[in-house]
PDB file of N, CA and C in Angstrom:
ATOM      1  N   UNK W   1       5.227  -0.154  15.801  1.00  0.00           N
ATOM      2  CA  UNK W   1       5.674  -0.650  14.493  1.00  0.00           C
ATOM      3  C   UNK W   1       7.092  -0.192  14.218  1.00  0.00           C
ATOM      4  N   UNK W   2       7.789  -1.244  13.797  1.00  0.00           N
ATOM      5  CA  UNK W   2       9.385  -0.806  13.588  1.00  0.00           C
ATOM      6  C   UNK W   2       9.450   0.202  12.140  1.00  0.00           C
ATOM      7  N   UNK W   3      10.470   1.224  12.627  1.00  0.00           N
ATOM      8  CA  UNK W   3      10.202   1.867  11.319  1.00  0.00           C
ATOM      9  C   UNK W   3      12.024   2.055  10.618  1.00  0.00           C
ATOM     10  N   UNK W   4      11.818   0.471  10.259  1.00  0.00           N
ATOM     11  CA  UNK W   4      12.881   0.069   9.779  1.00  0.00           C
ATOM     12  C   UNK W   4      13.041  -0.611   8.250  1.00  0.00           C
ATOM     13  N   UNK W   5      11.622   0.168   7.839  1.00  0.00           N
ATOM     14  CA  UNK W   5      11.268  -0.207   6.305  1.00  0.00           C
ATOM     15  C   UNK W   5      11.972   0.785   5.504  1.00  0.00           C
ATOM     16  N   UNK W   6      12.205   0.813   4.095  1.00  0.00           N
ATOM     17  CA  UNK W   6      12.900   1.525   3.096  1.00  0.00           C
ATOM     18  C   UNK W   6      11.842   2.361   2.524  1.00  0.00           C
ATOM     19  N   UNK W   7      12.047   3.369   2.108  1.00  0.00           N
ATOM     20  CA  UNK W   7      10.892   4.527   1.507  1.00  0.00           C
ATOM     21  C   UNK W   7      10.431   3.484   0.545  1.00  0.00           C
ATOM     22  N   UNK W   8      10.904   2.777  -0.750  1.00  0.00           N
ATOM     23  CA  UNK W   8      10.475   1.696  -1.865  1.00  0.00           C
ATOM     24  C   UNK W   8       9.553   0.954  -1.006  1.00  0.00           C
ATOM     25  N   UNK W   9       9.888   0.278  -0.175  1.00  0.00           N
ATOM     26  CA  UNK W   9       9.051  -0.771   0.693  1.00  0.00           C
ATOM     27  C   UNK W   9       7.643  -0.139   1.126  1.00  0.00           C
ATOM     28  N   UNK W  10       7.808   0.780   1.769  1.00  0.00           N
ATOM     29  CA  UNK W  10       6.866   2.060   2.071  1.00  0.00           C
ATOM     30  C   UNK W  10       5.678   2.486   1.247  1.00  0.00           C
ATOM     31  N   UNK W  11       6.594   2.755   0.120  1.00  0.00           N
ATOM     32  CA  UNK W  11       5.863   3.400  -1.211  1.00  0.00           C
ATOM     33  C   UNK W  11       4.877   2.132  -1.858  1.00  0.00           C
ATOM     34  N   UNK W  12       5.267   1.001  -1.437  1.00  0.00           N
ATOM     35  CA  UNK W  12       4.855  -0.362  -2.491  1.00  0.00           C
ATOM     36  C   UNK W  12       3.527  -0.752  -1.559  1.00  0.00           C
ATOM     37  N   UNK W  13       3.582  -0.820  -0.278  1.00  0.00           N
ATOM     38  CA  UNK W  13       2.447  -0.797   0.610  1.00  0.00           C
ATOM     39  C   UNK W  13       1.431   0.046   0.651  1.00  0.00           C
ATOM     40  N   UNK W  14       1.733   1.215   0.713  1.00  0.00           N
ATOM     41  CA  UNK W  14       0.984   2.390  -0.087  1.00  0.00           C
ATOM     42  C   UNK W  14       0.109   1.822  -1.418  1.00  0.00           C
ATOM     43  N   UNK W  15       0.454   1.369  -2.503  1.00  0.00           N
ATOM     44  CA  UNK W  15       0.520   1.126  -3.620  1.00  0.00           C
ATOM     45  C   UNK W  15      -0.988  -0.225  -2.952  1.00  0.00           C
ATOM     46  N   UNK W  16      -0.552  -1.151  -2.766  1.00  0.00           N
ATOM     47  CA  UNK W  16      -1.048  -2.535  -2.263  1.00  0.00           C
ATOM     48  C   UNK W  16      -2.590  -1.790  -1.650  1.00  0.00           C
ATOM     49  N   UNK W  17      -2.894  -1.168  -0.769  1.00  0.00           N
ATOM     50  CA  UNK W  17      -3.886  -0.401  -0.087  1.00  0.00           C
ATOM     51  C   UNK W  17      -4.324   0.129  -1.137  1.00  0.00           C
ATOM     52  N   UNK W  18      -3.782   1.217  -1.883  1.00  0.00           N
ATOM     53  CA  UNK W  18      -4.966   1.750  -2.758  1.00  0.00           C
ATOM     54  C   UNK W  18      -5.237   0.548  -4.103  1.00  0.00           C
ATOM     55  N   UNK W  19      -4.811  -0.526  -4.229  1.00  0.00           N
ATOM     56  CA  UNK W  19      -5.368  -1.200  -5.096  1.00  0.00           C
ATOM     57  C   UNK W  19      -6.319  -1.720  -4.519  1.00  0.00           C
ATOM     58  N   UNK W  20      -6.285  -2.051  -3.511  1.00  0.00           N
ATOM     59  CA  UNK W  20      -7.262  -2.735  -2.847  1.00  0.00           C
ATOM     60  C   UNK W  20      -8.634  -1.715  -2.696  1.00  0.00           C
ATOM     61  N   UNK W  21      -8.511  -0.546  -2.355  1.00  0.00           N
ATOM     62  CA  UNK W  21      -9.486   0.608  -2.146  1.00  0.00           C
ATOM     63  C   UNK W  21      -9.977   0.328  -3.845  1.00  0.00           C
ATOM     64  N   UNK W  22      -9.473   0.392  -4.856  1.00  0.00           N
ATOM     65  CA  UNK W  22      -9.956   0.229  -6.181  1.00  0.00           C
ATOM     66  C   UNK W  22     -10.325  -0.699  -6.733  1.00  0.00           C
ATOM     67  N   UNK W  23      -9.543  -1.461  -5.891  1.00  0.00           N
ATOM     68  CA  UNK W  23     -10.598  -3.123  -6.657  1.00  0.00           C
ATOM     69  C   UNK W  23     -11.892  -2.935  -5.770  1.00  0.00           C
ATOM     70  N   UNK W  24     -12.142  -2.740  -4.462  1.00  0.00           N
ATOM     71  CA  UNK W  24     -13.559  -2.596  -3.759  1.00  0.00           C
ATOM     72  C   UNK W  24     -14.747  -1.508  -4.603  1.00  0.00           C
ATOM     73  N   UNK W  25     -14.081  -0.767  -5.384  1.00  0.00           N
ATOM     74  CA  UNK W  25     -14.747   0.180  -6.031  1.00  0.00           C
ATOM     75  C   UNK W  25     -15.254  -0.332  -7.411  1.00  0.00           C
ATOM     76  N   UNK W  26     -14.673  -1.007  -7.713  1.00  0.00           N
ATOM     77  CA  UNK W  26     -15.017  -1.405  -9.185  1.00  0.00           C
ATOM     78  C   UNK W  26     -15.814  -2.561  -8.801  1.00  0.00           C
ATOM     79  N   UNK W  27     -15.731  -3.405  -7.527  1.00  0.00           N
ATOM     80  CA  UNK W  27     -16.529  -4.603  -7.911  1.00  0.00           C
ATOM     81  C   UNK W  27     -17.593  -4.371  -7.136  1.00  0.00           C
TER      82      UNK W  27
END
């Protein structure tokens, strides 16, 4: 994997995954 992403970019994917971990939890 190229690691030619920006910490923001990084941080927002991060972000995307645990919503997803929380929407599986709530529904």
């Amino acid at each position: 994997m190229a690691q030619n992403t920006t910490k923001k970019e990084h941080h927002n994917l991060e972000v995307l995954e645990n919503a997803d971990v929380l929407a599986d939890r709530l529904t």
